[in-house]
Every structure is written in structure tokens, then in C-alpha cells.
């Protein structure tokens, strides 16, 4: 009798383990490969500034040279983008930026000029753009290596 109960418990335990590891056919989820669904780009519910590039490297320049680069950006948002201020890390860098609102979908630019007079070696200049964009302040970077003038 003990052998019979032991065998019954063994078979019951083995059966319940099998039931847990094999999903019932009704629980199988059919895979759906419907490629007709088109994703629509999400437009932010406010102004959004997106730069074509976040960084520009002038390469090697001679001390005393003035170089400039134009950073282009687009307002990818749904409301006008207003740039309130553009700040630089030192007086050697000057900027021009749009004073009028940039409408949704429009592209505009910020021009940065770097004067290397009195500078030597690696230069990394951060330009901070303050605006009403949803992401808050945005930064771009200009890089150069200033070599001694002959």
C-alpha cells in the first residue's frame, strides 16, 4: 500500500510539473505581422529646437585668426520658438541669432565667431541657447586648436 501511495504521489508531482512548463494551446498568442500600420511622427506640444549638428571643429588655426560657423536648427514643435538669449563661455566668442520667433517647421541659424587672439592650444567653447523650447536651454560646441602665429 505504501508503494502504491508513493507511486501515485510521484506521478502526480511529475504531471503537475509538466503542466506548469507547457502552456495550454489556448494561451498561445498568434504572431501578427501587419506591416500596413503607419507610424505618425509625434510633434511636441510646444516649441522644440533641433540642431543639425551639436558640435563643430575648426581644426588647427593660427593665433589671431577669426573663424566662424553657422549652426542651423529647426523648430520641430507645434508653437513658435523664441530665443531669449545666447550665452558664450568667454568674450572671445560672439554670436548672431534670430530675434523674431521661429515658426513651427521653419529653419533658422545661429552664427558663432571665435577670435583666437591671445589664445593657444586646444579651445572648447560652449554656446548656450536660452529659449522657450520644451527641452529648456540647449548647448552647441565649437572646437579648435590654436597654434602660434609666425
mmCIF file of C-alpha atoms in Angstrom:
data_model
loop_
_atom_site.group_PDB
_atom_site.id
_atom_site.type_symbol
_atom_site.label_atom_id
_atom_site.label_comp_id
_atom_site.label_asym_id
_atom_site.label_seq_id
_atom_site.Cartn_x
_atom_site.Cartn_y
_atom_site.Cartn_z
ATOM 1 C CA UNK A 1 0.000 0.000 0.000
ATOM 2 C CA UNK A 2 2.834 2.383 0.836
ATOM 3 C CA UNK A 3 4.377 1.660 -2.555
ATOM 4 C CA UNK A 4 1.084 2.477 -4.247
ATOM 5 C CA UNK A 5 0.746 5.840 -2.440
ATOM 6 C CA UNK A 6 4.393 6.686 -3.135
ATOM 7 C CA UNK A 7 3.988 5.896 -6.838
ATOM 8 C CA UNK A 8 0.765 7.935 -7.022
ATOM 9 C CA UNK A 9 2.449 10.956 -5.408
ATOM 10 C CA UNK A 10 5.391 10.639 -7.773
ATOM 11 C CA UNK A 11 3.153 10.543 -10.854
ATOM 12 C CA UNK A 12 1.021 13.427 -9.549
ATOM 13 C CA UNK A 13 4.137 15.573 -8.952
ATOM 14 C CA UNK A 14 5.577 14.783 -12.381
ATOM 15 C CA UNK A 15 2.261 15.613 -14.053
ATOM 16 C CA UNK A 16 1.919 18.972 -12.295
ATOM 17 C CA UNK A 17 5.492 19.911 -13.251
ATOM 18 C CA UNK A 18 4.735 19.126 -16.902
ATOM 19 C CA UNK A 19 1.536 21.176 -16.738
ATOM 20 C CA UNK A 20 3.437 24.206 -15.488
ATOM 21 C CA UNK A 21 6.117 24.099 -18.155
ATOM 22 C CA UNK A 22 3.879 23.566 -21.207
ATOM 23 C CA UNK A 23 1.435 26.362 -22.000
ATOM 24 C CA UNK A 24 -2.039 25.248 -22.993
ATOM 25 C CA UNK A 25 -2.858 25.673 -26.685
ATOM 26 C CA UNK A 26 -5.493 28.312 -25.885
ATOM 27 C CA UNK A 27 -2.842 30.536 -24.246
ATOM 28 C CA UNK A 28 -0.720 30.712 -27.378
ATOM 29 C CA UNK A 29 -0.683 34.233 -28.818
ATOM 30 C CA UNK A 30 -0.690 34.326 -32.585
ATOM 31 C CA UNK A 31 2.029 36.480 -34.081
ATOM 32 C CA UNK A 32 0.822 39.339 -36.214
ATOM 33 C CA UNK A 33 2.979 40.658 -38.973
ATOM 34 C CA UNK A 34 0.844 43.504 -40.228
ATOM 35 C CA UNK A 35 3.135 45.949 -41.988
ATOM 36 C CA UNK A 36 0.272 48.204 -43.071
ATOM 37 C CA UNK A 37 0.437 50.171 -39.819
ATOM 38 C CA UNK A 38 1.982 53.588 -40.424
ATOM 39 C CA UNK A 39 3.613 55.394 -37.533
ATOM 40 C CA UNK A 40 2.909 59.092 -37.363
ATOM 41 C CA UNK A 41 5.734 61.303 -36.073
ATOM 42 C CA UNK A 42 4.893 62.875 -32.742
ATOM 43 C CA UNK A 43 5.032 66.666 -32.805
ATOM 44 C CA UNK A 44 5.896 68.157 -29.399
ATOM 45 C CA UNK A 45 3.068 70.180 -27.824
ATOM 46 C CA UNK A 46 5.171 73.329 -27.765
ATOM 47 C CA UNK A 47 8.322 74.742 -29.367
ATOM 48 C CA UNK A 48 11.224 72.337 -29.913
ATOM 49 C CA UNK A 49 14.706 73.297 -31.122
ATOM 50 C CA UNK A 50 16.635 70.618 -33.039
ATOM 51 C CA UNK A 51 20.128 71.398 -34.356
ATOM 52 C CA UNK A 52 21.549 69.775 -37.490
ATOM 53 C CA UNK A 53 24.837 69.440 -35.561
ATOM 54 C CA UNK A 54 25.720 69.936 -31.899
ATOM 55 C CA UNK A 55 29.464 70.411 -32.398
ATOM 56 C CA UNK A 56 31.804 71.924 -34.983
ATOM 57 C CA UNK A 57 35.588 71.508 -35.127
ATOM 58 C CA UNK A 58 37.554 74.233 -36.952
ATOM 59 C CA UNK A 59 40.689 72.092 -36.851
ATOM 60 C CA UNK A 60 44.044 73.868 -36.456
ATOM 61 C CA UNK A 61 44.070 77.664 -36.813
ATOM 62 C CA UNK A 62 46.775 80.290 -36.295
ATOM 63 C CA UNK A 63 46.730 82.591 -33.293
ATOM 64 C CA UNK A 64 44.953 85.826 -34.216
ATOM 65 C CA UNK A 65 42.609 84.272 -36.788
ATOM 66 C CA UNK A 66 38.871 84.885 -36.516
ATOM 67 C CA UNK A 67 36.747 81.929 -37.630
ATOM 68 C CA UNK A 68 33.006 81.496 -37.761
ATOM 69 C CA UNK A 69 30.459 78.733 -38.158
ATOM 70 C CA UNK A 70 26.698 78.740 -38.656
ATOM 71 C CA UNK A 71 24.623 76.253 -36.663
ATOM 72 C CA UNK A 72 21.307 75.549 -38.398
ATOM 73 C CA UNK A 73 18.273 74.448 -36.407
ATOM 74 C CA UNK A 74 14.594 73.679 -36.943
ATOM 75 C CA UNK A 75 11.587 74.293 -34.728
ATOM 76 C CA UNK A 76 10.105 70.779 -34.740
ATOM 77 C CA UNK A 77 7.395 71.777 -32.287
ATOM 78 C CA UNK A 78 3.831 72.984 -32.657
ATOM 79 C CA UNK A 79 4.276 76.540 -31.344
ATOM 80 C CA UNK A 80 6.610 79.462 -32.194
ATOM 81 C CA UNK A 81 10.162 79.192 -30.829
ATOM 82 C CA UNK A 82 11.547 82.346 -29.211
ATOM 83 C CA UNK A 83 15.272 82.579 -28.442
ATOM 84 C CA UNK A 84 15.637 84.909 -25.475
ATOM 85 C CA UNK A 85 19.426 84.826 -25.097
ATOM 86 C CA UNK A 86 22.584 83.157 -26.380
ATOM 87 C CA UNK A 87 25.480 82.910 -23.918
ATOM 88 C CA UNK A 88 29.130 82.070 -24.582
ATOM 89 C CA UNK A 89 31.883 80.868 -22.252
ATOM 90 C CA UNK A 90 34.220 83.782 -22.949
ATOM 91 C CA UNK A 91 34.462 87.158 -24.639
ATOM 92 C CA UNK A 92 36.442 85.589 -27.482
ATOM 93 C CA UNK A 93 33.215 84.129 -28.894
ATOM 94 C CA UNK A 94 30.391 86.249 -30.314
ATOM 95 C CA UNK A 95 27.051 85.160 -31.763
ATOM 96 C CA UNK A 96 24.231 86.327 -34.003
ATOM 97 C CA UNK A 97 20.820 84.722 -33.538
ATOM 98 C CA UNK A 98 17.238 85.320 -34.701
ATOM 99 C CA UNK A 99 15.357 87.896 -32.638
ATOM 100 C CA UNK A 100 11.978 87.071 -34.227
ATOM 101 C CA UNK A 101 10.018 83.895 -33.411
ATOM 102 C CA UNK A 102 10.849 80.812 -35.476
ATOM 103 C CA UNK A 103 7.542 79.291 -36.544
ATOM 104 C CA UNK A 104 6.841 75.518 -36.375
ATOM 105 C CA UNK A 105 8.632 73.708 -39.195
ATOM 106 C CA UNK A 106 10.870 76.677 -40.008
ATOM 107 C CA UNK A 107 14.660 76.532 -40.088
ATOM 108 C CA UNK A 108 16.905 79.323 -38.796
ATOM 109 C CA UNK A 109 20.532 79.679 -37.724
ATOM 110 C CA UNK A 110 22.924 80.909 -35.066
ATOM 111 C CA UNK A 111 26.330 82.144 -36.215
ATOM 112 C CA UNK A 112 29.283 81.831 -33.822
ATOM 113 C CA UNK A 113 32.545 83.767 -34.319
ATOM 114 C CA UNK A 114 35.692 82.810 -32.429
ATOM 115 C CA UNK A 115 38.603 85.267 -32.143
ATOM 116 C CA UNK A 116 41.803 83.369 -31.357
ATOM 117 C CA UNK A 117 43.850 86.458 -30.402
ATOM 118 C CA UNK A 118 45.740 85.683 -27.187
ATOM 119 C CA UNK A 119 44.706 82.007 -27.233
ATOM 120 C CA UNK A 120 46.919 78.918 -27.603
ATOM 121 C CA UNK A 121 46.297 75.209 -27.623
ATOM 122 C CA UNK A 122 43.021 73.316 -27.523
ATOM 123 C CA UNK A 123 39.928 75.532 -27.270
ATOM 124 C CA UNK A 124 36.431 74.229 -26.459
ATOM 125 C CA UNK A 125 33.780 76.950 -26.426
ATOM 126 C CA UNK A 126 30.244 76.193 -25.251
ATOM 127 C CA UNK A 127 27.370 78.253 -26.608
ATOM 128 C CA UNK A 128 24.163 78.088 -24.557
ATOM 129 C CA UNK A 129 20.859 78.910 -26.230
ATOM 130 C CA UNK A 130 18.082 80.045 -23.872
ATOM 131 C CA UNK A 131 14.619 79.756 -25.381
ATOM 132 C CA UNK A 132 11.033 78.783 -24.683
ATOM 133 C CA UNK A 133 11.691 75.285 -26.099
ATOM 134 C CA UNK A 134 10.208 72.406 -24.129
ATOM 135 C CA UNK A 135 13.688 70.963 -23.514
ATOM 136 C CA UNK A 136 14.887 74.215 -21.908
ATOM 137 C CA UNK A 137 18.373 75.554 -22.636
ATOM 138 C CA UNK A 138 20.338 73.870 -25.418
ATOM 139 C CA UNK A 139 24.091 73.866 -25.992
ATOM 140 C CA UNK A 140 26.322 73.666 -29.045
ATOM 141 C CA UNK A 141 30.112 73.485 -29.052
ATOM 142 C CA UNK A 142 32.921 74.875 -31.180
ATOM 143 C CA UNK A 143 36.366 73.301 -31.005
ATOM 144 C CA UNK A 144 39.731 74.351 -32.405
ATOM 145 C CA UNK A 145 43.432 74.064 -31.761
ATOM 146 C CA UNK A 146 45.238 77.409 -31.859
ATOM 147 C CA UNK A 147 48.877 77.311 -32.972
ATOM 148 C CA UNK A 148 51.415 80.112 -32.552
ATOM 149 C CA UNK A 149 51.488 82.781 -35.243
ATOM 150 C CA UNK A 150 54.766 83.107 -37.152
#
